[in-house]
mmCIF file of C-alpha atoms in Angstrom:
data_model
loop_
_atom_site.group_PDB
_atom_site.id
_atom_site.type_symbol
_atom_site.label_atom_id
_atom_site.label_comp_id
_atom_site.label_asym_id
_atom_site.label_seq_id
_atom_site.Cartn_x
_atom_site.Cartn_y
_atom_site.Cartn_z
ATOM 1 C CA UNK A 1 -18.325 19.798 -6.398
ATOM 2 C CA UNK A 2 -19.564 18.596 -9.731
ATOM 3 C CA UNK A 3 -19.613 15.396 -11.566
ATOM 4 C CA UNK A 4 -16.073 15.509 -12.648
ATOM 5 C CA UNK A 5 -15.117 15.744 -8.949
ATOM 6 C CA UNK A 6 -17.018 13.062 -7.630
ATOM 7 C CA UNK A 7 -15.490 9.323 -7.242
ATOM 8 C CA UNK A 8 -17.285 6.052 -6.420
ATOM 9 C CA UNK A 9 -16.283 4.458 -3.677
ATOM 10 C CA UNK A 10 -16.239 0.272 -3.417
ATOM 11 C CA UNK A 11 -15.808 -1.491 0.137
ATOM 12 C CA UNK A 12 -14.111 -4.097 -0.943
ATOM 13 C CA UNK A 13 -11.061 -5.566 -2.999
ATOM 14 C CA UNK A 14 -11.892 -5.103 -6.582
ATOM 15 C CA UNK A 15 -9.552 -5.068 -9.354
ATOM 16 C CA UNK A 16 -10.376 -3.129 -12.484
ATOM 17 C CA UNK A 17 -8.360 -4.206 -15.893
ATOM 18 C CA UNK A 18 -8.760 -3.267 -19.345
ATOM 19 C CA UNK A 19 -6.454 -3.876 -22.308
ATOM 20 C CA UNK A 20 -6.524 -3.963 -26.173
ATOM 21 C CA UNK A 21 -5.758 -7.030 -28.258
ATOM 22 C CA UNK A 22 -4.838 -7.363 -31.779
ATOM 23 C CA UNK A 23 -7.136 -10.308 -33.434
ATOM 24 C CA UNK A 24 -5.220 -13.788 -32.839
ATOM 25 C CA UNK A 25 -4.073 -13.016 -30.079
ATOM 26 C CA UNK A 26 -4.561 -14.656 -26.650
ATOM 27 C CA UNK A 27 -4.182 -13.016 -23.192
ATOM 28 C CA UNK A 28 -4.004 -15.475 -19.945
ATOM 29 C CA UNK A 29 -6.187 -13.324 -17.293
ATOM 30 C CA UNK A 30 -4.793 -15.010 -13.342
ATOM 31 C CA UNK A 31 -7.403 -14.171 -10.646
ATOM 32 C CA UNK A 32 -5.854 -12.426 -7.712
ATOM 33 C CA UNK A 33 -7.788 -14.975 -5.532
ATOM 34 C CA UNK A 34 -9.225 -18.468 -6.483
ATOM 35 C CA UNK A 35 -12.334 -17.024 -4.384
ATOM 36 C CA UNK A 36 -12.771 -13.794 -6.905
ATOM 37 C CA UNK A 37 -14.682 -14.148 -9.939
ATOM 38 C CA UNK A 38 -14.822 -11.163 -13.248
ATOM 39 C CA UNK A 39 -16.880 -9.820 -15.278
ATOM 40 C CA UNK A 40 -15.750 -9.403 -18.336
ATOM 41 C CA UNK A 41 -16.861 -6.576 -20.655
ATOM 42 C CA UNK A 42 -16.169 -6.319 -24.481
ATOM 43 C CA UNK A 43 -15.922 -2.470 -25.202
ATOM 44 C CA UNK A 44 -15.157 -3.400 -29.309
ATOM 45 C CA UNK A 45 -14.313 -6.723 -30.935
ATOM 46 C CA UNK A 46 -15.107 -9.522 -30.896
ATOM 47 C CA UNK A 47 -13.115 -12.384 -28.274
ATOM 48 C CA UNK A 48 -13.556 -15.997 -27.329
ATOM 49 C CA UNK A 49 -13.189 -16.946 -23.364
ATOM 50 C CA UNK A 50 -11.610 -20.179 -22.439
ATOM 51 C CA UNK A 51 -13.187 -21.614 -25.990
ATOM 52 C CA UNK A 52 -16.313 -21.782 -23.847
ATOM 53 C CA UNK A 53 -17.735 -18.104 -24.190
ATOM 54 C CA UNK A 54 -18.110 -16.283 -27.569
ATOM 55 C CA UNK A 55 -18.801 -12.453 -27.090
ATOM 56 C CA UNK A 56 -19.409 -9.485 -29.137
ATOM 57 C CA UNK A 57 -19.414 -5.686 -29.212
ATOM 58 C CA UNK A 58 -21.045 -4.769 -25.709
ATOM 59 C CA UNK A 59 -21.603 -8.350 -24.793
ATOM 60 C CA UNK A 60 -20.673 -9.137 -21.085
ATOM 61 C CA UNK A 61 -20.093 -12.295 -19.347
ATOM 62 C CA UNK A 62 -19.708 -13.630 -15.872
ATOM 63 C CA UNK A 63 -16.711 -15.961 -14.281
ATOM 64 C CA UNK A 64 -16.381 -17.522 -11.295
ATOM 65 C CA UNK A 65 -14.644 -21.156 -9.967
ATOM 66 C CA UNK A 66 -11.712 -20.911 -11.548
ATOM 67 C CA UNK A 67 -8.003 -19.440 -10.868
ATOM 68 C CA UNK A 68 -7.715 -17.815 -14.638
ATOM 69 C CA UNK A 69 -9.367 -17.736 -17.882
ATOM 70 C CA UNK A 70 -7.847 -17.137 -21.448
ATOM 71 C CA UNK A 71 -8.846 -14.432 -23.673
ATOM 72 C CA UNK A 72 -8.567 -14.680 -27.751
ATOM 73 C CA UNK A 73 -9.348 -11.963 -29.524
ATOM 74 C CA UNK A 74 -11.111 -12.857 -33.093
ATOM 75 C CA UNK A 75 -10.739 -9.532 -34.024
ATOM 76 C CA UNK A 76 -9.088 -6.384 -32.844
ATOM 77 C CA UNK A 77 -10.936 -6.082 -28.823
ATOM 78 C CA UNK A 78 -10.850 -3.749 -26.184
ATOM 79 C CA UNK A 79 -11.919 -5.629 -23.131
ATOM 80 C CA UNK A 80 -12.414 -4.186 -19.740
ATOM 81 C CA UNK A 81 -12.644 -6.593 -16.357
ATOM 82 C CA UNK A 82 -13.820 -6.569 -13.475
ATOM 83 C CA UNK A 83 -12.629 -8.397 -10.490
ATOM 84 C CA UNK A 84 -14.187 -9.217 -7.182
ATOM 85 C CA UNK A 85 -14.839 -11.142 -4.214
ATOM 86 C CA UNK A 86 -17.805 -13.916 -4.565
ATOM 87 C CA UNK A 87 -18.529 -13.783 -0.706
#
């Protein structure tokens, strides 16, 4: 089989999100388990995390310790994350 017909597989719980937001607006992100952390991955935008973490086009950024984060967009965003366990 080719390319197309391949698939990665992960051995473990991992949750894989992704979303568009309109600028202004904020999504609440829960953590499936207070044990998880995400990655977070801004595909186009711009976004503020938790008013802590400021990230542009292609930026990435790293959460773990906490049961949810919030997500404002500061302009129109398409965010993917990436949930797993932080074993």
């Amino acid at each position: 089989p080719g390319p197309a017909n391949e698939a990665l597989e992960i051995k473990q719980k991992a949750w894989f999100s992704i979303t568009s937001l309109e600028q202004g607006k904020t999504l609440m992100y829960n953590l499936h388990n207070n044990k998880n952390g995400v990655y977070l991955f801004l595909l186009t935008g711009k976004a503020s995390v938790s008013g802590e973490i400021e990230l542009e086009q292609r930026d990435g950024a790293g959460i773990w310790d906490t049961a949810s984060i919030d997500i404002t967009a500061t302009s129109q965003s398409d965010i993917l994350a990436i949930e797993i366990p932080m074993l």
